[in-house]
Tab-separated table of C-alpha atoms and ligand atoms in Angstrom:
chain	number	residue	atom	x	y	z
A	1	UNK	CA	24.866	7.302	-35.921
A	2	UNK	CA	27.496	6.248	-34.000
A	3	UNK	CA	26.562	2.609	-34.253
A	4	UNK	CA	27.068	1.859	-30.403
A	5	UNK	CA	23.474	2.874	-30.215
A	6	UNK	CA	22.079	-0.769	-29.650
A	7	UNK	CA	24.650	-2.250	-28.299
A	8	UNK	CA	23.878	-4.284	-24.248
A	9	UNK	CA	26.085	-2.310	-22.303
A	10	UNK	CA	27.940	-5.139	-19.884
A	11	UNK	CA	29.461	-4.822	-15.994
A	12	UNK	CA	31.632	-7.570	-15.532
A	13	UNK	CA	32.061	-8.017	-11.545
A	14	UNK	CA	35.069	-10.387	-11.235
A	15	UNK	CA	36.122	-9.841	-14.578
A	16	UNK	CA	40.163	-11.172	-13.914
A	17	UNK	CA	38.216	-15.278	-12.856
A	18	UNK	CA	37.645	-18.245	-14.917
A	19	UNK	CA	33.794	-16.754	-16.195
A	20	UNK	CA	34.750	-13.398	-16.407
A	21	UNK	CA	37.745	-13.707	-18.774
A	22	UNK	CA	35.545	-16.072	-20.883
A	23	UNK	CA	32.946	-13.291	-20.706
A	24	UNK	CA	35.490	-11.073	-22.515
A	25	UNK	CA	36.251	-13.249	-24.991
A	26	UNK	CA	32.439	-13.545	-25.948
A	27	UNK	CA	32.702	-9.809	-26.118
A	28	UNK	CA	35.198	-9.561	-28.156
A	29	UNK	CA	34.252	-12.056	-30.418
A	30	UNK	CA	30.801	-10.075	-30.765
A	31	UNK	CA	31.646	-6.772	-30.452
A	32	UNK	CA	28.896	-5.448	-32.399
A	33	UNK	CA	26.663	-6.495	-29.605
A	34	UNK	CA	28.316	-5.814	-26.772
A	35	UNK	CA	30.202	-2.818	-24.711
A	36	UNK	CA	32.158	-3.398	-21.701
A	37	UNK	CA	31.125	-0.438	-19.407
A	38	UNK	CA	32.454	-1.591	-16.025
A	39	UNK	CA	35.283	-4.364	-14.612
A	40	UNK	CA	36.317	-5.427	-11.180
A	41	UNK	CA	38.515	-7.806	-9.558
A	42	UNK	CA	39.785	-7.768	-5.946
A	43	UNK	CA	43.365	-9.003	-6.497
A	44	UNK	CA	44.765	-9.402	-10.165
A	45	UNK	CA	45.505	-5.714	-11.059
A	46	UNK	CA	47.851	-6.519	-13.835
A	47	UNK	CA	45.291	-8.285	-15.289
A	48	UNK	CA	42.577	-6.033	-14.529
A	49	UNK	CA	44.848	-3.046	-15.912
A	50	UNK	CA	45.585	-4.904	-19.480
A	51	UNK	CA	41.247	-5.566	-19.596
A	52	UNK	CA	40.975	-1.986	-19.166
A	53	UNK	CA	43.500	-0.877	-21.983
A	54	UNK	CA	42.322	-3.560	-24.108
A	55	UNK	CA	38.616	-2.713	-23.671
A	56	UNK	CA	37.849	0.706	-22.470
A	57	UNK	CA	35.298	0.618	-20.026
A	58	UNK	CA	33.617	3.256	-18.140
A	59	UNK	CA	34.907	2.651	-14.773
A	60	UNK	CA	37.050	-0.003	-13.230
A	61	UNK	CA	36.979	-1.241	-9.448
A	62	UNK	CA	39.681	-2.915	-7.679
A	63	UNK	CA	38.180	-4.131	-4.301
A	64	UNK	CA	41.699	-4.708	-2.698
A	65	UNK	CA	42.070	-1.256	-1.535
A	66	UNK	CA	46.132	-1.667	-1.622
A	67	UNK	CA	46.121	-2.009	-4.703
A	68	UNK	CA	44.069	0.747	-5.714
A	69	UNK	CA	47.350	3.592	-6.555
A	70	UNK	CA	48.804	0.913	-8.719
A	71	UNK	CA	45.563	0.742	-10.741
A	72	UNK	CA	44.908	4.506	-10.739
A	73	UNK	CA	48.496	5.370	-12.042
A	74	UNK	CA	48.395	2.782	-14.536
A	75	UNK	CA	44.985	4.063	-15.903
A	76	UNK	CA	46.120	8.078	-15.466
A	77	UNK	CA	46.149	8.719	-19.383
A	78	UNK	CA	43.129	7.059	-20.476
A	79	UNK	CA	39.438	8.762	-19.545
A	80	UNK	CA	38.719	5.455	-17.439
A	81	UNK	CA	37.089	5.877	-13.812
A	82	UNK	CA	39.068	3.985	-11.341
A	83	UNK	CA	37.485	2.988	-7.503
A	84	UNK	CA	39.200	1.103	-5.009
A	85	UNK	CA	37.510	-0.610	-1.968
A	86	UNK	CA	34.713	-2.719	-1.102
A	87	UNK	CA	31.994	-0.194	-0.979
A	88	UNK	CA	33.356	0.844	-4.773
A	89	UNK	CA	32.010	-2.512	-5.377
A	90	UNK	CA	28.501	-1.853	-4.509
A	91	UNK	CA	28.334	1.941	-6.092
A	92	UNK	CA	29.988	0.475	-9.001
A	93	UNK	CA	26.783	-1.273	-9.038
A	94	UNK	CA	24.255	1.395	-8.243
A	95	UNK	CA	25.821	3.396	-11.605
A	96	UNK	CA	23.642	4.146	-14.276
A	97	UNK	CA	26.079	3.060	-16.567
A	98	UNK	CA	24.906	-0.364	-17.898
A	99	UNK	CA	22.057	-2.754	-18.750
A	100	UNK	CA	23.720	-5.861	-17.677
A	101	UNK	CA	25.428	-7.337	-14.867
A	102	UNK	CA	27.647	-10.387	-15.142
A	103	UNK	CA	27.815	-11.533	-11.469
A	104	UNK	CA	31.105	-12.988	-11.835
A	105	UNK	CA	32.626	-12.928	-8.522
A	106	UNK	CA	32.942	-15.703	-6.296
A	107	UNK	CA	31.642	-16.400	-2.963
A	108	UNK	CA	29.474	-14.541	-0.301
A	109	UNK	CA	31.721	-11.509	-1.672
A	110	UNK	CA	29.441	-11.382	-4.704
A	111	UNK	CA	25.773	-10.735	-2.776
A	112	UNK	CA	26.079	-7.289	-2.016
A	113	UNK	CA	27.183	-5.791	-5.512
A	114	UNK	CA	24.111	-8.167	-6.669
A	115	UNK	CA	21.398	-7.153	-4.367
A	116	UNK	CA	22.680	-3.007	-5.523
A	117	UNK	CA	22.231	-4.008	-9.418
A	118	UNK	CA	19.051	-5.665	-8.767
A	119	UNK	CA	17.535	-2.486	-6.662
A	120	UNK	CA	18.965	-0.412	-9.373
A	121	UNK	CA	16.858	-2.198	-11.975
A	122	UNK	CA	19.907	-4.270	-14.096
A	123	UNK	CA	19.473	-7.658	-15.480
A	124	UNK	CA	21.531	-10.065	-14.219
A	125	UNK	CA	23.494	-12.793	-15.820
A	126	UNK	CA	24.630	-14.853	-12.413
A	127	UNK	CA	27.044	-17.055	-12.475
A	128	UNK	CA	27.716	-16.004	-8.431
A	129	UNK	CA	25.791	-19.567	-7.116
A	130	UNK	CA	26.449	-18.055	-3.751
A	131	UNK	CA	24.482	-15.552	-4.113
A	132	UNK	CA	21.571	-17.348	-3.681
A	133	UNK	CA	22.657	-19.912	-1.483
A	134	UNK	CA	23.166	-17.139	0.979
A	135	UNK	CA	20.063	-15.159	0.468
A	136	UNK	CA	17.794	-16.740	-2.299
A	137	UNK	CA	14.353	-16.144	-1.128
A	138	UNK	CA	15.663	-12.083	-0.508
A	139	UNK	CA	17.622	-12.187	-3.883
A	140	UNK	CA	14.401	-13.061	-5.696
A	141	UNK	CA	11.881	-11.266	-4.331
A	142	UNK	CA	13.738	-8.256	-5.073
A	143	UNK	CA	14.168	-9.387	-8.597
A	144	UNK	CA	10.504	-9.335	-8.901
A	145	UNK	CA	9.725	-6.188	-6.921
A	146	UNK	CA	12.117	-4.045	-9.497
A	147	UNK	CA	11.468	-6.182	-12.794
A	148	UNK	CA	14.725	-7.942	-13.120
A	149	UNK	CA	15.061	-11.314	-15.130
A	150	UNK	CA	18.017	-13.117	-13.608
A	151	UNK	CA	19.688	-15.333	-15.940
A	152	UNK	CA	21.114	-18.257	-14.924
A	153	UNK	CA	25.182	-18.992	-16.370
A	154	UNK	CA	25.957	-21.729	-14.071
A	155	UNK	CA	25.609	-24.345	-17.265
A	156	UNK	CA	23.219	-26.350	-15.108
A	157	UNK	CA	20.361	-23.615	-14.814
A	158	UNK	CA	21.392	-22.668	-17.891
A	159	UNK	CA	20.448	-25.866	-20.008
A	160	UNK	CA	17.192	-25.612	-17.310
A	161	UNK	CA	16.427	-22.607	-18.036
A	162	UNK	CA	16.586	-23.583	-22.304
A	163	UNK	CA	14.594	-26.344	-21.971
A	164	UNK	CA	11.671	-24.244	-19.924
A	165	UNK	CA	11.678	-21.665	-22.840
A	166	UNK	CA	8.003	-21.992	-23.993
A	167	UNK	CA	6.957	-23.594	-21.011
A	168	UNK	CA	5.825	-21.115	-18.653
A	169	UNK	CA	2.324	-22.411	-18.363
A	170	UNK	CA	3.949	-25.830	-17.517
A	171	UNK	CA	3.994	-27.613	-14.400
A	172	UNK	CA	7.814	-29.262	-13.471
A	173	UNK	CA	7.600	-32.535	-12.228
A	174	UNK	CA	10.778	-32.485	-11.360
A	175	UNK	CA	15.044	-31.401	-12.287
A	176	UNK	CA	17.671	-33.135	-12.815
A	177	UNK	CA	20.611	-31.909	-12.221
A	178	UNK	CA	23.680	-33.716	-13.931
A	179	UNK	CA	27.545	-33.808	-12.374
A	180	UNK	CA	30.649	-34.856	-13.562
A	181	UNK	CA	31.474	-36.324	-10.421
A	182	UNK	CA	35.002	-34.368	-10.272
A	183	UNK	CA	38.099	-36.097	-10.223
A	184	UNK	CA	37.457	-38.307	-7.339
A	185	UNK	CA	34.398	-40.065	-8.967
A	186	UNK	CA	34.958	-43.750	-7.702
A	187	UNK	CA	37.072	-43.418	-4.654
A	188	UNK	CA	36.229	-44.213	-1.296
A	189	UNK	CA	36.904	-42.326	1.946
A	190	UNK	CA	40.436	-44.351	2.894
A	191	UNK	CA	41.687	-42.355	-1.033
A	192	UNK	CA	40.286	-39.298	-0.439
A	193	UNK	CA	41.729	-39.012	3.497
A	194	UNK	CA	45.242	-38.144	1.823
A	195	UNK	CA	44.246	-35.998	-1.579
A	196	UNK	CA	46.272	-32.789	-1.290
A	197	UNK	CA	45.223	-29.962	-2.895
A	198	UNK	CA	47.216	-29.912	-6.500
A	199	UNK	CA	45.238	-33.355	-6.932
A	200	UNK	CA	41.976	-31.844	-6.231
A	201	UNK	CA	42.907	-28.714	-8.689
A	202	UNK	CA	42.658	-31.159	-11.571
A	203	UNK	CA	38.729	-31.207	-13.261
A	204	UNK	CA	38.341	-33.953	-15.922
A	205	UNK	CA	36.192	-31.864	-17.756
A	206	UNK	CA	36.274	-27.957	-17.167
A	207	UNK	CA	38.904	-25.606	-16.506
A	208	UNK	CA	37.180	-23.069	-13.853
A	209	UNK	CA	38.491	-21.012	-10.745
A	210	UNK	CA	39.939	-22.854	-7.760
A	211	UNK	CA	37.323	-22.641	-5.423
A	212	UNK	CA	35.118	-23.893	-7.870
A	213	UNK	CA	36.820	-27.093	-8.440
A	214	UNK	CA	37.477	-27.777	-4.949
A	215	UNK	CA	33.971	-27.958	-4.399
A	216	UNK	CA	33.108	-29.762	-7.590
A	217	UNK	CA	35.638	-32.707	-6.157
A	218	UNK	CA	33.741	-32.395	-3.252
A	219	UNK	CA	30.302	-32.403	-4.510
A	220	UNK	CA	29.243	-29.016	-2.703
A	221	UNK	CA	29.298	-28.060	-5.688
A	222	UNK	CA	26.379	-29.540	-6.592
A	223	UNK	CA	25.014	-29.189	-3.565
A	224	UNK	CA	25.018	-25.411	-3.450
A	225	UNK	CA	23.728	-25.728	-7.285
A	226	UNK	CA	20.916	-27.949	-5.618
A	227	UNK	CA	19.923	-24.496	-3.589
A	228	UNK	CA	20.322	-22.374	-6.359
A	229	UNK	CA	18.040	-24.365	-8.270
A	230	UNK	CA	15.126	-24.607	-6.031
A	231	UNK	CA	15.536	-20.626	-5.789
A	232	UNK	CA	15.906	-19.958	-9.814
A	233	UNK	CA	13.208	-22.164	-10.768
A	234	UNK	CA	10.746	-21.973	-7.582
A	235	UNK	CA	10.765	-25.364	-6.594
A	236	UNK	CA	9.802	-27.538	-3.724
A	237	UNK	CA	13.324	-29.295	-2.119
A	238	UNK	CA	11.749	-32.884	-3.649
A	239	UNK	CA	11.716	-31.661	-6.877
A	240	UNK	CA	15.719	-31.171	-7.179
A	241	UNK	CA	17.333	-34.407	-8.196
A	242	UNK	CA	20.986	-34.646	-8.872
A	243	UNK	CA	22.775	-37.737	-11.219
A	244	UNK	CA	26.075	-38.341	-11.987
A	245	UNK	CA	26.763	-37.672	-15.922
A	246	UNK	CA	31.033	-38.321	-16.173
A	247	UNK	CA	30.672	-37.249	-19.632
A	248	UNK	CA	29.426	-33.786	-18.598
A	249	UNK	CA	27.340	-33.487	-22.578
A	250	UNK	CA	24.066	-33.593	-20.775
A	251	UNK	CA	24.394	-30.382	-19.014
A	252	UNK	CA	20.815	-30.957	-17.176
A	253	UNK	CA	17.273	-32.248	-17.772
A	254	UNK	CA	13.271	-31.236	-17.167
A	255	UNK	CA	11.039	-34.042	-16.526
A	256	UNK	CA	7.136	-32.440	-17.340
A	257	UNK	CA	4.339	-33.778	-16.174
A	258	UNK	CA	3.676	-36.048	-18.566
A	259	UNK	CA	7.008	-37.874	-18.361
A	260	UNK	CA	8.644	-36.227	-20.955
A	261	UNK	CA	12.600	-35.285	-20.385
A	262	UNK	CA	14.188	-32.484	-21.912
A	263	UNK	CA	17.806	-31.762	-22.012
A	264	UNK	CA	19.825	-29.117	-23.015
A	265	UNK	CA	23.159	-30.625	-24.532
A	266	UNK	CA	26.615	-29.762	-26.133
A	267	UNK	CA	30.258	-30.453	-25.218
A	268	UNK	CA	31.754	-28.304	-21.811
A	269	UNK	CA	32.298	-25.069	-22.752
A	270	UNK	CA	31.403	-22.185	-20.337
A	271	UNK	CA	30.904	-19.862	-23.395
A	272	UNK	CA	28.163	-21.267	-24.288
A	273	UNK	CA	25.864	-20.740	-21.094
A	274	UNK	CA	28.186	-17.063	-20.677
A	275	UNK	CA	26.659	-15.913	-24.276
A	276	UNK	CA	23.528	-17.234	-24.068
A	277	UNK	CA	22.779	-14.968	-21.183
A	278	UNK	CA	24.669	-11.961	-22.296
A	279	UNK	CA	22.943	-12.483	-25.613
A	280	UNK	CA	19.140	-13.605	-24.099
A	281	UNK	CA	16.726	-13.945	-25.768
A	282	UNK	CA	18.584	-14.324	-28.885
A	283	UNK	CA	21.356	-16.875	-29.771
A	284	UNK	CA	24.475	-15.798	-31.341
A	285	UNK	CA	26.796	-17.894	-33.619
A	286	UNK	CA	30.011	-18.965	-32.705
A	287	UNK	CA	32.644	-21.532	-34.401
A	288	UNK	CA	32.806	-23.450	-31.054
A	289	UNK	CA	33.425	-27.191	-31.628
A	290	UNK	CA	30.282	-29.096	-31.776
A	291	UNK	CA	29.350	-32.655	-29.992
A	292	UNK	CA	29.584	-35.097	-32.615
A	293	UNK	CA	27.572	-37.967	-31.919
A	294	UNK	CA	29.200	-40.577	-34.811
A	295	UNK	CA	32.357	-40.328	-32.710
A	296	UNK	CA	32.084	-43.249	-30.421
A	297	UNK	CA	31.257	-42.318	-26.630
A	298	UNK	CA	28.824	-43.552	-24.175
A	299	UNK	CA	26.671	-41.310	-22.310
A	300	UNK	CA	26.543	-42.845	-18.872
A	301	UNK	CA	24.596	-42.123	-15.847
A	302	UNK	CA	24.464	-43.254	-12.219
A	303	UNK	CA	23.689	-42.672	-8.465
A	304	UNK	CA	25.504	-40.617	-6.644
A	305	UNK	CA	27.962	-42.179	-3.706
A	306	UNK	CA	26.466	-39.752	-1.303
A	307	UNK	CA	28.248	-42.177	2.048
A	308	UNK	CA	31.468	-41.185	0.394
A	309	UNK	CA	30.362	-37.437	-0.505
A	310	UNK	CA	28.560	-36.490	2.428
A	311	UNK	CA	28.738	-32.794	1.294
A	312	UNK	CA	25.609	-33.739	-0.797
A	313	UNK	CA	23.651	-35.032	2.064
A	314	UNK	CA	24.366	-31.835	4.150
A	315	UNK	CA	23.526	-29.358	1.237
A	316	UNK	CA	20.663	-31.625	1.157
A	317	UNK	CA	19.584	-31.099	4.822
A	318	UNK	CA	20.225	-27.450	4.164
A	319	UNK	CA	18.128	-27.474	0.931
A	320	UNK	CA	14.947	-28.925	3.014
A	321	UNK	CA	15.674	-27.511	6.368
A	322	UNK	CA	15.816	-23.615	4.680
A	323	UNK	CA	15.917	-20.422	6.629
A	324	UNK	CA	19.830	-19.392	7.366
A	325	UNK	CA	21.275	-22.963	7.250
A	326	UNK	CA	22.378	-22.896	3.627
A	327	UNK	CA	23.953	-19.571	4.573
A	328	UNK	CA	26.181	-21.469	7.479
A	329	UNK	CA	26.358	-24.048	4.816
A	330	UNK	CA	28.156	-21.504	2.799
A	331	UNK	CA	30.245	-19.667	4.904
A	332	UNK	CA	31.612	-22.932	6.486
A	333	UNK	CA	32.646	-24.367	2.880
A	334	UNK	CA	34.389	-20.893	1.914
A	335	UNK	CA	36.449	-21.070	5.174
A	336	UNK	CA	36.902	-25.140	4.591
A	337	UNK	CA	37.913	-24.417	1.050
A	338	UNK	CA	40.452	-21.526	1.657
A	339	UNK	CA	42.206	-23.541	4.347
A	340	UNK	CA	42.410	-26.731	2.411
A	341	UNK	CA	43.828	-25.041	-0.583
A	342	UNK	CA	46.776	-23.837	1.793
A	343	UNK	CA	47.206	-26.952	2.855
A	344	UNK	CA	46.008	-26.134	6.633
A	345	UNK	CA	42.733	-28.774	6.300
A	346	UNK	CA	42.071	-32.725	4.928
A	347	UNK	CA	40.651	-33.183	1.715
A	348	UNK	CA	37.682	-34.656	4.408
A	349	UNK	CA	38.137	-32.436	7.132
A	350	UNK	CA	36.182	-29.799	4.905
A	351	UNK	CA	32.700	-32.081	5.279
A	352	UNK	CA	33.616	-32.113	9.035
A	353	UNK	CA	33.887	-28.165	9.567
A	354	UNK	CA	31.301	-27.822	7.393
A	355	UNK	CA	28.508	-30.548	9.468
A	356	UNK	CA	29.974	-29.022	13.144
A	357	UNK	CA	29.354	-25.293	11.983
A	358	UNK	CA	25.751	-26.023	10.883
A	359	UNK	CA	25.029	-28.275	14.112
A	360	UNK	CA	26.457	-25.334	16.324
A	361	UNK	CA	25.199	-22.222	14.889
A	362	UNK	CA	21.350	-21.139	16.039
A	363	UNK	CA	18.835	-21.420	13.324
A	364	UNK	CA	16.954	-18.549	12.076
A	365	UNK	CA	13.856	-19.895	10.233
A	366	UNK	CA	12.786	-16.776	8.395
A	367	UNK	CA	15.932	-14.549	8.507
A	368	UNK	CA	16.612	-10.532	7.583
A	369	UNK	CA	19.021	-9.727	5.362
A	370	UNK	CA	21.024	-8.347	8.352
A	371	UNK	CA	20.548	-11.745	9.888
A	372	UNK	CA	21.780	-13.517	6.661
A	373	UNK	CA	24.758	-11.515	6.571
A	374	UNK	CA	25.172	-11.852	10.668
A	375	UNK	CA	24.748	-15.693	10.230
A	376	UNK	CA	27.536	-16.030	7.656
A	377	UNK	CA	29.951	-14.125	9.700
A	378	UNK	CA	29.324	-15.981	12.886
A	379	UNK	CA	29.833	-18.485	11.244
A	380	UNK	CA	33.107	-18.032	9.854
A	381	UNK	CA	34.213	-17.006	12.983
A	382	UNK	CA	33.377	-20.564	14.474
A	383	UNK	CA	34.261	-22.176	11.190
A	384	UNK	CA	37.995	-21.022	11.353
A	385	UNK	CA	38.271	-21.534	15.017
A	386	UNK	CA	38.108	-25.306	14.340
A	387	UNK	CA	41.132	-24.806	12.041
A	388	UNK	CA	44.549	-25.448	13.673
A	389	UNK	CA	46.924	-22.929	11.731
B	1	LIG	P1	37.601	-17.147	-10.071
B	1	LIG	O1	38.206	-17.418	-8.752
B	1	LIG	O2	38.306	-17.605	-11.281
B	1	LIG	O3	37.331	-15.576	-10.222
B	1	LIG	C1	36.709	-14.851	-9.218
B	1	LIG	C2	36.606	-13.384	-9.549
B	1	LIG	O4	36.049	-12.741	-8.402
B	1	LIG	C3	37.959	-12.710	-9.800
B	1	LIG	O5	37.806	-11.719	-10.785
B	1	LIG	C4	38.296	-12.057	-8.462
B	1	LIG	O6	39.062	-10.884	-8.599
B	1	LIG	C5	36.927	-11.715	-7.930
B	1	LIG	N1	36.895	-11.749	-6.457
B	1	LIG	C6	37.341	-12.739	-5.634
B	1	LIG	N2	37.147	-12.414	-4.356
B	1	LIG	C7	36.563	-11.201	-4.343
B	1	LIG	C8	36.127	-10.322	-3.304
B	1	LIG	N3	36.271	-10.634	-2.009
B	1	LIG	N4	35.571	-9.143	-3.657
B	1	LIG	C9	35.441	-8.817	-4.959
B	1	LIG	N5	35.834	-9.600	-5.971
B	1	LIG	C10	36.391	-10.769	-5.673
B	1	LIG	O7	36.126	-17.758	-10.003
B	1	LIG	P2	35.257	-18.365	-11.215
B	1	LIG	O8	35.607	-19.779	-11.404
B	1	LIG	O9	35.279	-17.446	-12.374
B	1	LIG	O10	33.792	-18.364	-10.559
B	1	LIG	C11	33.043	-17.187	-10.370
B	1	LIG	C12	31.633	-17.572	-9.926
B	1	LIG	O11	31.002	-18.278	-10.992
B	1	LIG	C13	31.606	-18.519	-8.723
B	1	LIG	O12	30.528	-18.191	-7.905
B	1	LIG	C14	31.408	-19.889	-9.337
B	1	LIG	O13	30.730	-20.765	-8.498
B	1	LIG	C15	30.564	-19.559	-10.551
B	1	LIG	N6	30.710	-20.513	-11.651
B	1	LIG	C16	31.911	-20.684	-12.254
B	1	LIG	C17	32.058	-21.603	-13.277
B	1	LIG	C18	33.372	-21.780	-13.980
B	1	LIG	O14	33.447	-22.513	-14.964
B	1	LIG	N7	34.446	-21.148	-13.559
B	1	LIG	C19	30.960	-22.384	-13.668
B	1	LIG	C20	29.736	-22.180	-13.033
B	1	LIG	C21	29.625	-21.245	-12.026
B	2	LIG	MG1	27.580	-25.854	-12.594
């Protein structure tokens, strides 16, 4: 017995981000459970070399091929496997080396290494949204086709995904999906004209990567989680509401058909959502601090100001309209969202490049992967050409 015999072997793609260091210190804390087997990042090797050490996996990627000799050196006593490169990403993948994937990488970057675990029969713990923004109705019919339960870690789907344990035979009226509102809930277009970028990097409520909380003060956040909800949970575009919750406790609700609501609750804490899918089906303890409802706080809820956050309304027309538009969507928000965060783009300038990109690129109604991953470079390309540098 060597007492590693049970334990869920775990690929960590973007292990050096907000989710993927969090996923290590669910490991750690449960180490009984758990082996780290593979970690990537594309920039952070220092951090990405210390994981290593620290953990031991099988093989390490780092997808910033420059960076790949510093890695390799650094690793050169230990027995650990070190790629470099893009493509290292996706064989990384295709390895027989794990059970589960925790799609931890951010952005379209994260599809391909995705789509290679899913073919190569791996469960999937997703926090990558993006990946099915891009490509949902691909993503998920080739989770079927090879048997592989994708579990939701955006906290969101998660708490969906809870409260439909047990429910399978029952029909969804409808979702609710519950946002903070970001930092900028309340302000009106002549605030937000002049937020700069260190402004927007502030989240009341979570502490996540930065292209994360640009879009959650921007509400594409929840727009792209609108998407990835109608994919996760197979629903019809009118079935996806979304409600502003500032208290982020309520981390989303199930309305049956019968009227009844079911929530999933507990204070902001991406462990939670990050173990529960590492650890699904089971729930593990932890000594997490608990919601305590005898300490005075008001759980409020309201409308969103979709004028003011027209982000929603376009994720919205993407949501309905389908085919390749959330993917032009997508790629038009990553491009908005890497220029405003060097200062090169408005705080509202994003909405703009994102609306012109989606009114100028053709629409594909039923689209190939090929086309999906033609449509997101196209348009980039027109995205960024609307950027001054
Ligand atoms: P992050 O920026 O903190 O980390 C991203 C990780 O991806 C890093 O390890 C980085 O090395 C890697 N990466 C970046 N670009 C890459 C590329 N081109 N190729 C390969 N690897 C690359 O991001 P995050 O906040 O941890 O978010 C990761 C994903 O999880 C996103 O899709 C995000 O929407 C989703 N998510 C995050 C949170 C959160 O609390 N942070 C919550 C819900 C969902
Ligand atoms: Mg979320």
């Amino acid at each position: 017995m060597t007492g590693t015999i049970n334990k869920k072997r775990i690929a960590i793609f973007g292990s050096t981000g907000s989710i993927g260091t969090q996923a290590l210190e669910v490991i750690e804390a449960n180490a009984e459970l758990f082996s780290v087997e593979i970690l990537t990042a594309y920039n952070n090797e220092e951090l990405l070399i210390k994981q290593a050490l620290k953990f031991q996996p099988n093989v390490v990627v780092i997808g910033n091929d420059k960076k790949y000799s510093k890695v390799k050196e650094a690793l050169a006593a230990s027995d650990i496997k070190v790629f470099g490169g893009e493509k290292a990403l996706e064989e990384a993948a295709s390895m027989d080396i794990y059970d589960l994937m925790l799609a931890a990488i951010v952005g379209f970057a994260g599809l391909r290494p995705t789509l290679k675990a899913i073919e190569n029969g791996k469960m999937i713990a997703l926090a990558n949204k993006e990946t099915l923004v891009v490509a949902g109705d691909i993503v998920m019919q080739k989770a079927v086709d090879n048997r592989v339960p994708l579990i939701p870690v955006d906290s969101e789907h998660s708490a969906i995904f809870q409260c439909l344990v047990g429910e399978t035979r029952n029909r969804i009226e409808k979702i609710i999906l519950t946002a903070s509102g970001g930092p900028f809930l309340g302000k009106k277009p002549n605030f937000l004209v002049n937020v700069k970028r260190d402004h927007a990097l502030q989240h009341p409520n979570w502490n996540m990567g930065a292209k994360i909380t640009i879009d959650s003060a921007t509400l594409m956040n929840k727009g792209l989680e609108m998407i990835e909800a109608k994919w996760l949970f197979n629903l019809e575009p009118e079935q996806v509401q979304v409600v502003i919750h500032p208290q982020s406790i309520v981390h989303s609700m199930v309305v049956f058909e019968d009227g009844s609501i079911k929530s999933q609750m507990g204070l902001p804490d991406m462990k939670l959502p990050i173990q529960y899918a590492m650890a699904f089906p089971q729930r593990i303890p932890n000594k997490l601090p608990r919601y305590n409802f005898k300490k005075p706080n008001t759980l409020t809820f309201e409308e969103p100001d979709i004028k003011t956050f027209r982000n929603l309304t376009l994720a919205t027309t993407a949501l309905f309209k389908g085919g390749n538009l959330p993917c032009i969507l997508n790629a038009a928000n990553e491009i908005a969202v890497f220029a405003f965060l060097r200062n090169r783009l408005g705080f509202l300038d994003m909405t703009d490049l994102v609306e012109r990109t989606m009114n100028k690129m053709p629409f594909i109604k039923n689209p190939t992967l090929e086309e999906y991953f033609e449509s997101d470079g196209e348009a980039r390309t027109f995205a960024a050409s609307l950027i001054h540098m």
